Amino acid sequence: MRVIRRGRRAVRGARAAVRRAGALAGALVLTGHAAQSQDLAEGVYSAEQAARGREVYQDQCATCHGDALEGSVGPPLAGDGFRSVWSARPMADLVDKIHNTMPLQAPAPLSRQESLDLAAYILEAGGFPAAQAELTDAALPGIALPAAPTASAAGGDLAVAPIANLAQLMRAIAFPASNIVFNVQIKDPAADVPPPTGARSFDFVEWGSTVYPGWEAIDLAALALAESAPLFLAPGRRCENGRPVPVDRADWRQYTEAVVEAGRAAFRASQSRSVDAVLEVVDQLNDACANCHRVYRDAGAEGRGVGTDRCRQDP
Ligand code: HEC
Ligand code: HEC
């Protein structure tokens, strides 16, 4: 059966991969926007605190973000890309992002102190001066990161500005929707439709949908694929490793259009309420995903989908 699984091995492979000793990616240089970042320019953390942060960083973050914050499987935490993502945002947001979500999928959260220390280290690496006082929760309100000159172009149109990285978008929509379609291979949508009430928990194999069950779930999954695939072309989206999604490449567009086509074909098949008809488009859908993954996701060292090689502009 065709199931697109999460590419965990890609992350693990990348973590094991040799870390690049590349040049320290451009520091978060002050850009003359002193008015918006006065506090930062005066120093909002101490050198000792940044040193503590550095230790936690090397221990818990460097595998994914690079020894010099240059990015690896995770996005860079220094340089232009980072500055533009965090342009003019409250410092508290950065500390919260670290505290609440990093290290990604870690069993135990960081302490608040560690999160503040890590933010101090990121500031130090970005070229902001140290002072005597430490960065504390009490001091956070009122501190903002500097406005990046290029940020408004990408973030200007709120309605279309992406907030998911590409991997998140794939996991959020393409992954569950495809597996709901693929499920027709092992289960007839007309059989064993769950009762409309009752607490059956969400499970792809159990059908994935209890509110719009049976064939309607296949309809909706096919529509989700066809309608959402163009989001792969949205400008301004980054991949998990911080690279821009290669939306300007002709083959990228073709691979995306192939998913739209496969989604439409799956919808037509589902509308016919024929299992055989859906089985006929399963390969088309699988190929539409796999053809692009081969080039842009899973290529790289030993062909093992090393995260650092994803989304290259010159695959
Ligand atoms: C297993 C890999 C992994 C580890 C370990 C990890 N991160 Fe991340 N980090 C990611 C990924 C992937 C993203 C992008 C997705 C997201 O924002 O959740 C990210 C995003 C971030 C962001 C937001 C960057 C941006 O451009 O918006 C910050 C800040 C961050 N991580 C800090 C840290 C810190 C500090 C640590 C160590 C305590 C850490 N991360 C450990 C994978 C990791
Ligand atoms: C136009 C190219 C393209 C197409 C088409 C495409 N993908 Fe992807 N996919 C990628 C890239 C590139 C990544 C890595 C994204 C990143 O690292 O941010 C990815 C990542 C993923 C992931 C996350 C893997 C992980 O790291 O955990 C899943 C799941 C996924 N894709 C599913 C699908 C499915 C299902 C389809 C078909 C319906 C599909 N993709 C179609 C390019 C594509």
Coordinates of C-alpha atoms and ligand atoms in Angstrom, one line a residue:
M1 CA 0.0 0.0 0.0
R2 CA 1.1 3.5 -0.7
V3 CA 1.5 5.6 2.3
I4 CA 3.6 8.7 2.5
R5 CA 5.3 8.4 5.8
R6 CA 6.9 11.2 7.8
G7 CA 10.5 11.5 6.8
R8 CA 11.9 11.1 10.3
R9 CA 14.9 9.3 8.9
A10 CA 15.8 12.5 7.0
V11 CA 16.1 14.4 10.2
R12 CA 18.0 11.7 11.9
G13 CA 20.3 11.3 9.0
A14 CA 21.0 14.9 8.9
R15 CA 21.7 15.1 12.6
A16 CA 24.3 12.4 12.2
A17 CA 25.7 14.0 9.1
V18 CA 29.0 15.8 9.3
R19 CA 28.3 19.4 10.4
R20 CA 29.5 21.9 8.0
A21 CA 32.4 24.0 9.0
G22 CA 31.2 26.7 6.7
A23 CA 31.9 30.3 7.4
L24 CA 30.0 31.8 10.2
A25 CA 26.8 33.0 8.5
G26 CA 26.4 36.7 8.5
A27 CA 25.9 38.0 11.9
L28 CA 22.7 39.8 12.9
V29 CA 24.3 43.1 12.1
L30 CA 22.8 46.3 13.4
T31 CA 21.5 48.2 10.4
G32 CA 21.0 51.7 11.6
H33 CA 17.5 51.1 12.8
A34 CA 18.6 52.2 16.2
A35 CA 15.3 53.9 16.9
Q36 CA 13.4 50.6 17.0
S37 CA 16.0 48.8 18.9
Q38 CA 17.5 51.3 21.3
D39 CA 17.4 48.9 24.2
L40 CA 19.3 46.2 22.2
A41 CA 22.0 48.7 21.2
E42 CA 22.5 49.7 24.8
G43 CA 22.9 46.1 25.9
V44 CA 20.1 43.9 27.3
Y45 CA 22.1 40.9 28.4
S46 CA 25.4 40.1 30.1
A47 CA 28.4 38.3 28.6
E48 CA 28.2 35.6 31.2
Q49 CA 24.6 35.0 30.3
A50 CA 25.5 34.6 26.7
A51 CA 28.3 32.2 27.6
R52 CA 25.8 30.1 29.5
G53 CA 23.4 30.2 26.5
R54 CA 26.2 29.2 24.2
E55 CA 26.8 26.1 26.3
V56 CA 23.2 25.0 26.1
Y57 CA 23.2 25.8 22.4
Q58 CA 26.1 23.6 21.6
D59 CA 24.6 20.8 23.6
Q60 CA 21.0 21.0 22.5
C61 CA 20.6 23.1 19.4
A62 CA 23.7 22.9 17.2
T63 CA 22.8 19.6 15.6
C64 CA 19.8 21.2 13.9
H65 CA 20.8 24.9 13.7
G66 CA 24.5 24.6 13.0
D67 CA 27.6 25.2 15.2
A68 CA 27.6 28.8 14.2
L69 CA 23.8 29.4 14.0
E70 CA 24.1 29.1 10.2
G71 CA 21.3 26.6 9.9
S72 CA 21.4 22.9 9.1
V73 CA 18.2 20.9 9.1
G74 CA 16.6 23.7 11.1
P75 CA 16.7 27.3 9.9
P76 CA 19.5 29.7 10.6
L77 CA 19.4 31.7 13.9
A78 CA 21.5 34.5 12.5
G79 CA 21.9 36.4 9.3
D80 CA 19.5 38.1 6.9
G81 CA 16.9 35.4 6.7
F82 CA 16.6 35.2 10.5
R83 CA 16.5 39.0 10.7
S84 CA 13.7 39.3 8.3
V85 CA 11.6 36.6 9.9
W86 CA 12.0 38.3 13.3
S87 CA 11.8 41.8 12.0
A88 CA 10.4 44.2 14.6
R89 CA 9.0 41.4 16.6
P90 CA 8.9 41.5 20.4
M91 CA 12.0 39.9 22.1
A92 CA 9.5 38.0 24.3
D93 CA 8.2 36.2 21.2
L94 CA 11.7 34.8 20.5
V95 CA 12.2 33.7 24.1
D96 CA 8.7 32.1 24.1
K97 CA 9.4 30.4 20.8
I98 CA 12.6 28.8 22.2
H99 CA 11.0 28.0 25.5
N100 CA 7.7 26.5 24.2
T101 CA 8.8 24.6 21.1
M102 CA 12.6 23.9 21.2
P103 CA 14.5 21.7 21.0
L104 CA 12.0 20.3 18.5
Q105 CA 10.2 17.2 19.8
A106 CA 12.3 17.1 22.9
P107 CA 10.7 15.2 25.8
A108 CA 11.5 17.8 28.4
P109 CA 11.2 21.6 27.9
L110 CA 14.0 24.0 28.6
S111 CA 13.9 26.0 31.8
R112 CA 12.9 29.6 31.5
Q113 CA 16.4 30.6 32.5
E114 CA 17.9 28.5 29.8
S115 CA 15.6 30.0 27.2
L116 CA 16.6 33.5 28.3
D117 CA 20.2 32.6 28.2
L118 CA 19.8 31.1 24.7
A119 CA 18.2 34.3 23.5
A120 CA 21.1 36.2 25.0
Y121 CA 23.5 34.0 23.0
I122 CA 21.6 34.6 19.8
L123 CA 21.8 38.4 20.4
E124 CA 25.5 38.1 21.1
A125 CA 26.0 36.2 17.9
G126 CA 24.0 38.8 16.1
G127 CA 26.4 41.5 17.1
F128 CA 24.4 43.2 19.8
P129 CA 26.5 44.5 22.7
A130 CA 26.5 43.0 26.2
A131 CA 26.0 45.1 29.3
Q132 CA 26.0 44.4 33.0
A133 CA 22.4 43.4 33.5
E134 CA 21.0 40.0 32.4
L135 CA 18.0 39.5 30.1
T136 CA 15.1 38.6 32.4
D137 CA 11.4 38.1 31.9
A138 CA 10.8 41.4 33.8
A139 CA 12.9 43.2 31.2
L140 CA 11.4 41.6 28.1
P141 CA 8.4 43.9 27.6
G142 CA 9.6 46.9 25.5
I143 CA 12.5 45.1 23.9
A144 CA 11.9 44.5 20.2
L145 CA 14.2 43.0 17.5
P146 CA 15.3 45.5 14.9
A147 CA 13.2 46.1 11.7
A148 CA 14.8 44.4 8.8
P149 CA 14.8 46.5 5.6
T150 CA 13.6 43.7 3.4
A151 CA 10.9 42.3 5.6
S152 CA 7.9 44.3 4.5
A153 CA 7.9 43.0 0.9
A154 CA 7.4 39.4 1.9
G155 CA 5.2 40.1 4.9
G156 CA 3.2 43.0 3.5
D157 CA 0.1 41.1 2.3
L158 CA -1.3 39.4 5.4
A159 CA -3.8 37.3 3.5
V160 CA -1.1 35.4 1.6
A161 CA 2.0 35.7 3.7
P162 CA 3.0 32.1 4.6
I163 CA 3.4 31.2 8.2
A164 CA 4.2 27.5 7.8
N165 CA 7.5 26.3 6.5
L166 CA 7.2 23.9 3.6
A167 CA 7.6 20.7 5.7
Q168 CA 4.8 21.9 8.0
L169 CA 2.5 22.7 5.1
M170 CA 3.2 19.2 3.7
R171 CA 2.6 17.5 7.1
A172 CA -0.5 19.6 7.7
I173 CA -2.4 19.1 4.4
A174 CA -0.7 16.9 1.8
F175 CA 0.2 14.1 4.2
P176 CA -3.1 13.4 5.9
A177 CA -5.1 14.1 2.7
S178 CA -3.1 11.7 0.6
N179 CA -3.2 9.0 3.2
I180 CA -7.0 9.3 3.3
V181 CA -7.1 8.7 -0.4
F182 CA -4.6 5.9 -0.2
N183 CA -6.7 4.3 2.4
V184 CA -9.2 3.2 -0.2
Q185 CA -6.7 0.5 -1.0
I186 CA -7.5 -1.3 2.2
K187 CA -10.9 -0.1 3.1
D188 CA -14.1 0.5 1.2
P189 CA -15.4 3.9 2.1
A190 CA -18.9 2.7 1.9
A191 CA -18.3 -0.1 4.5
D192 CA -18.4 0.4 8.2
V193 CA -19.1 4.1 8.2
P194 CA -18.8 5.1 11.8
P195 CA -21.9 6.4 13.6
P196 CA -22.3 10.1 13.5
T197 CA -22.2 10.4 17.2
G198 CA -19.8 8.8 19.7
A199 CA -16.2 9.4 20.5
R200 CA -14.2 7.5 18.0
S201 CA -10.7 8.9 18.1
F202 CA -8.9 10.2 15.0
D203 CA -7.0 7.5 13.2
F204 CA -6.1 7.4 9.5
V205 CA -6.6 3.7 9.3
E206 CA -9.9 3.9 11.2
W207 CA -10.9 6.3 8.5
G208 CA -9.5 9.6 9.6
S209 CA -12.8 11.3 9.7
T210 CA -15.8 10.7 11.9
V211 CA -17.7 13.9 11.2
Y212 CA -17.6 13.7 7.4
P213 CA -17.1 9.9 7.0
G214 CA -17.2 7.4 4.2
W215 CA -16.9 8.7 0.7
E216 CA -17.3 12.3 1.7
A217 CA -13.9 12.0 3.5
I218 CA -12.4 10.9 0.2
D219 CA -14.0 13.8 -1.6
L220 CA -12.7 16.3 0.9
A221 CA -9.2 14.8 0.9
A222 CA -9.0 15.0 -2.9
L223 CA -10.3 18.6 -2.8
A224 CA -7.7 19.5 -0.1
L225 CA -4.9 18.2 -2.4
A226 CA -6.1 20.0 -5.5
E227 CA -6.9 23.3 -3.8
S228 CA -3.9 23.4 -1.4
A229 CA -1.1 22.3 -3.8
P230 CA -0.7 25.9 -5.3
L231 CA 0.4 26.9 -1.8
F232 CA 3.7 25.2 -2.7
L233 CA 4.2 28.1 -5.1
A234 CA 3.5 30.9 -2.6
P235 CA 6.5 33.3 -2.6
G236 CA 8.2 34.0 0.7
R237 CA 7.9 30.5 2.2
R238 CA 11.0 28.8 3.5
C239 CA 11.9 25.2 3.9
E240 CA 12.6 23.8 7.3
N241 CA 16.3 24.4 6.9
G242 CA 15.8 28.1 6.1
R243 CA 16.3 27.9 2.3
P244 CA 13.6 29.7 0.3
V245 CA 11.2 27.3 -1.5
P246 CA 12.4 27.2 -5.1
V247 CA 9.2 28.6 -6.5
D248 CA 10.8 30.2 -9.5
R249 CA 12.0 27.0 -11.0
A250 CA 10.0 25.6 -13.9
D251 CA 10.2 22.0 -12.7
W252 CA 9.0 23.0 -9.3
R253 CA 5.9 24.5 -10.9
Q254 CA 5.4 21.3 -13.0
Y255 CA 5.6 19.0 -10.0
T256 CA 3.1 21.2 -8.2
E257 CA 0.7 21.2 -11.1
A258 CA 0.9 17.4 -11.2
V259 CA -0.4 17.3 -7.6
V260 CA -3.3 19.6 -8.6
E261 CA -4.1 17.3 -11.5
A262 CA -3.9 14.2 -9.3
G263 CA -6.1 15.8 -6.7
R264 CA -8.7 16.6 -9.4
A265 CA -8.5 13.1 -10.8
A266 CA -9.0 11.7 -7.3
F267 CA -12.0 14.0 -6.7
R268 CA -13.6 12.8 -10.0
A269 CA -12.9 9.2 -9.1
S270 CA -14.3 9.7 -5.6
Q271 CA -17.4 11.4 -7.0
S272 CA -18.1 8.2 -9.0
R273 CA -18.2 6.3 -5.7
S274 CA -16.2 3.5 -7.2
V275 CA -13.3 2.0 -5.3
D276 CA -11.8 0.8 -8.6
A277 CA -11.9 4.3 -10.0
V278 CA -10.0 5.6 -7.0
L279 CA -7.5 2.8 -7.2
E280 CA -6.7 3.9 -10.7
V281 CA -5.5 7.3 -9.5
V282 CA -3.5 6.1 -6.5
D283 CA -0.3 5.7 -8.6
Q284 CA -0.8 9.1 -10.2
L285 CA -1.0 10.7 -6.9
N286 CA 1.9 8.8 -5.4
D287 CA 4.0 9.7 -8.4
A288 CA 3.1 13.3 -8.2
C289 CA 4.4 13.5 -4.6
A290 CA 7.4 11.2 -5.2
N291 CA 8.7 12.8 -8.4
C292 CA 9.2 16.1 -6.6
H293 CA 10.5 14.5 -3.4
R294 CA 13.2 12.7 -5.4
V295 CA 14.6 15.9 -6.6
Y296 CA 14.0 18.4 -3.9
R297 CA 13.5 16.5 -0.7
D298 CA 15.3 13.2 -0.7
A299 CA 18.3 14.0 -2.9
G300 CA 21.6 14.7 -1.2
A301 CA 24.3 12.8 0.5
E302 CA 23.8 9.1 0.0
G303 CA 20.4 9.9 -1.3
R304 CA 19.1 9.7 2.2
G305 CA 17.2 12.9 2.2
V306 CA 19.6 14.8 4.3
G307 CA 17.7 17.9 5.5
T308 CA 20.5 20.3 4.7
D309 CA 20.3 19.5 1.0
R310 CA 16.5 20.0 0.8
C311 CA 15.1 22.8 -1.4
R312 CA 18.3 23.5 -3.3
Q313 CA 17.9 26.0 -6.1
D314 CA 20.3 23.9 -8.2
P315 CA 19.3 20.3 -7.5
Ligands
HEC1 C1 15.7 18.3 16.0 C2 16.1 19.5 15.4 C3 16.0 20.8 16.2 C4 16.6 21.1 17.4 C5 17.5 20.1 18.3 C6 16.4 22.5 17.7 N1 15.6 23.0 16.7 FE1 15.0 25.0 16.6 N2 14.0 24.6 14.9 C7 14.0 23.4 14.3 C8 13.1 23.5 13.1 C9 12.8 22.4 12.1 C10 12.6 24.8 13.1 C11 11.6 25.3 12.1 C12 10.2 24.9 12.5 C13 9.6 25.7 13.7 O1 9.8 27.0 13.7 O2 9.1 25.1 14.6 C14 13.2 25.4 14.3 C15 12.9 26.8 14.6 C16 13.6 27.5 15.6 C17 13.5 28.9 15.8 C18 12.7 29.8 15.0 C19 13.5 30.2 13.8 C20 12.8 31.0 12.8 O3 13.4 31.3 11.7 O4 11.6 31.4 13.0 C21 14.3 29.2 16.9 C22 14.5 30.6 17.5 C23 14.9 28.0 17.3 N3 14.4 26.9 16.5 C24 15.8 27.8 18.4 C25 16.3 26.6 18.9 C26 17.1 26.5 20.1 C27 17.5 27.7 20.9 C28 17.3 25.2 20.2 C29 18.1 24.5 21.3 C30 17.5 24.6 22.6 C31 16.7 24.5 19.1 N4 16.1 25.4 18.3 C32 16.8 23.1 18.9 C33 14.7 22.2 14.6 C34 15.4 22.1 15.8
HEC2 C1 6.9 20.5 -5.8 C2 7.6 19.6 -4.9 C3 6.8 18.7 -4.0 C4 5.6 18.1 -4.2 C5 4.7 18.1 -5.4 C6 5.3 17.4 -2.9 N1 6.3 17.6 -2.0 FE1 6.3 17.0 -0.1 N2 8.0 17.9 0.2 C7 8.7 18.6 -0.7 C8 9.9 19.2 -0.1 C9 11.0 20.0 -0.7 C10 9.9 18.8 1.3 C11 10.9 19.2 2.4 C12 10.3 20.5 3.0 C13 11.2 21.1 4.1 O1 12.2 20.5 4.4 O2 10.7 22.2 4.5 C14 8.7 18.0 1.4 C15 8.3 17.4 2.6 C16 7.2 16.6 2.8 C17 6.8 16.0 4.0 C18 7.5 16.1 5.3 C19 8.6 15.0 5.5 C20 9.4 15.2 6.8 O3 10.4 15.8 6.7 O4 8.8 14.9 7.8 C21 5.7 15.2 3.8 C22 4.9 14.4 4.7 C23 5.4 15.4 2.4 N3 6.3 16.3 1.8 C24 4.3 14.9 1.7 C25 3.9 15.1 0.4 C26 2.8 14.5 -0.2 C27 1.8 13.5 0.4 C28 2.8 15.0 -1.5 C29 1.8 14.7 -2.6 C30 0.4 15.0 -2.3 C31 3.9 16.0 -1.6 N4 4.5 16.0 -0.4 C32 4.1 16.7 -2.7 C33 8.4 18.8 -2.0 C34 7.2 18.4 -2.6

